[in-house]
Short mmCIF file of C-alpha atoms in Angstrom, two decimals:
data_model
loop_
_atom_site.label_atom_id
_atom_site.label_comp_id
_atom_site.label_asym_id
_atom_site.label_seq_id
_atom_site.Cartn_x
_atom_site.Cartn_y
_atom_site.Cartn_z
CA MET A 1 106.45 78.50 76.83
CA LEU A 2 103.33 79.46 78.71
CA SER A 3 100.53 81.09 76.80
CA LEU A 4 99.02 83.51 79.28
CA PRO A 5 97.44 86.85 78.40
CA PRO A 6 98.63 89.43 77.53
CA ASP A 7 100.38 87.99 74.52
CA TRP A 8 102.95 90.80 74.28
CA MET A 9 104.62 89.57 77.49
CA ASN A 10 107.00 86.64 77.30
CA TRP A 11 105.67 84.67 80.26
CA THR A 12 108.41 82.23 81.18
CA SER A 13 108.66 80.23 84.37
CA PRO A 14 111.36 82.53 85.85
CA THR A 15 109.17 85.56 85.10
CA LEU A 16 106.21 84.01 86.90
CA ILE A 17 108.40 82.97 89.85
CA PHE A 18 109.88 86.47 90.10
CA LEU A 19 106.55 88.29 89.98
CA GLY A 20 104.93 85.70 92.23
CA SER A 21 107.65 86.13 94.84
CA ILE A 22 107.25 89.92 94.82
CA ILE A 23 103.48 89.55 95.24
CA LEU A 24 104.00 87.02 98.05
CA LEU A 25 106.42 89.36 99.82
CA LEU A 26 104.02 92.31 99.51
CA VAL A 27 101.12 90.24 100.89
CA SER A 28 103.35 89.00 103.71
CA LEU A 29 104.41 92.55 104.59
CA THR A 30 100.76 93.65 104.58
CA ILE A 31 99.73 90.84 106.94
CA TRP A 32 102.76 91.51 109.16
CA ASP A 33 101.89 95.21 109.34
CA MET A 34 98.26 94.42 110.17
CA LYS A 35 99.29 92.12 113.03
CA GLU A 36 102.22 94.17 114.30
CA PRO A 37 102.16 97.78 113.05
CA GLY A 38 105.56 99.16 112.24
CA TRP A 39 106.79 102.60 113.09
CA ALA A 40 108.68 105.18 111.13
CA ARG A 41 112.37 105.38 111.89
CA GLN A 42 115.33 107.26 110.52
CA GLY A 43 118.24 105.22 109.25
CA LEU A 44 121.09 106.34 107.01
CA LEU A 45 118.77 108.49 104.93
CA PRO A 46 117.67 111.84 106.40
CA ILE A 47 113.99 110.86 106.11
CA GLU A 48 111.71 108.73 108.23
CA THR A 49 110.75 105.48 106.52
CA THR A 50 108.46 102.60 107.39
CA ARG A 51 109.06 98.94 106.72
CA GLY A 52 107.12 99.11 103.45
CA ASP A 53 109.02 102.21 102.30
CA ARG A 54 112.33 100.47 102.88
CA PHE A 55 111.14 97.36 101.04
CA PHE A 56 110.03 99.48 98.07
CA MET A 57 113.39 101.28 97.99
CA GLY A 58 115.09 97.87 98.11
CA LEU A 59 113.06 96.71 95.11
CA LEU A 60 114.01 99.85 93.19
CA MET A 61 117.68 99.37 94.05
CA THR A 62 117.51 95.73 93.00
CA GLY A 63 115.93 96.67 89.67
CA ALA A 64 118.66 99.23 89.06
CA LEU A 65 121.28 96.67 90.04
CA PHE A 66 119.86 94.14 87.58
CA CYS A 67 119.83 96.70 84.75
CA LEU A 68 123.39 97.76 85.54
CA TRP A 69 124.50 94.11 85.67
CA LEU A 70 122.91 93.35 82.30
CA TYR A 71 124.53 96.45 80.78
CA LEU A 72 128.02 95.83 82.15
CA VAL A 73 128.26 92.02 82.35
CA GLY A 74 125.50 90.73 80.11
CA PRO A 75 123.12 87.86 80.75
CA THR A 76 125.83 85.65 82.25
CA ALA A 77 125.96 84.71 85.94
CA VAL A 78 122.44 85.93 86.66
CA TRP A 79 122.37 83.95 89.92
CA ALA A 80 125.17 86.16 91.27
CA VAL A 81 123.17 89.33 90.69
CA LEU A 82 120.11 87.63 92.21
CA LEU A 83 122.10 87.08 95.40
CA LEU A 84 123.32 90.69 95.30
CA GLY A 85 119.73 91.86 94.83
CA ALA A 86 118.51 89.86 97.82
CA LEU A 87 121.35 91.25 99.93
CA SER A 88 120.53 94.79 98.82
CA ILE A 89 116.88 94.39 99.88
CA ILE A 90 117.92 92.97 103.25
CA GLY A 91 120.45 95.78 103.72
CA THR A 92 117.92 98.42 102.75
CA ILE A 93 115.32 97.12 105.18
CA ASN A 94 117.83 96.93 108.03
CA PHE A 95 119.88 100.09 107.58
CA PHE A 96 117.88 102.65 105.61
#
């Protein structure tokens, strides 16, 4: 077990990988938007969204999906819900 501050958080390797990957994706999106600015478009939702908006909505949907999975299925087959979460982010960025 890693002993990183703050002590109230259970910093495990999967937790660090998860948070690190979100930070890496946000930095990548920022650099991508600086080099090639995106534009607002309207997808399935009746609002105009940018690339960052759609990524944020995908993260929210993935968090809700994980909570629903843990409530209904439990902590088994977490890799399956990880794949579903990745597909939900990709779908949100492409279609919403």
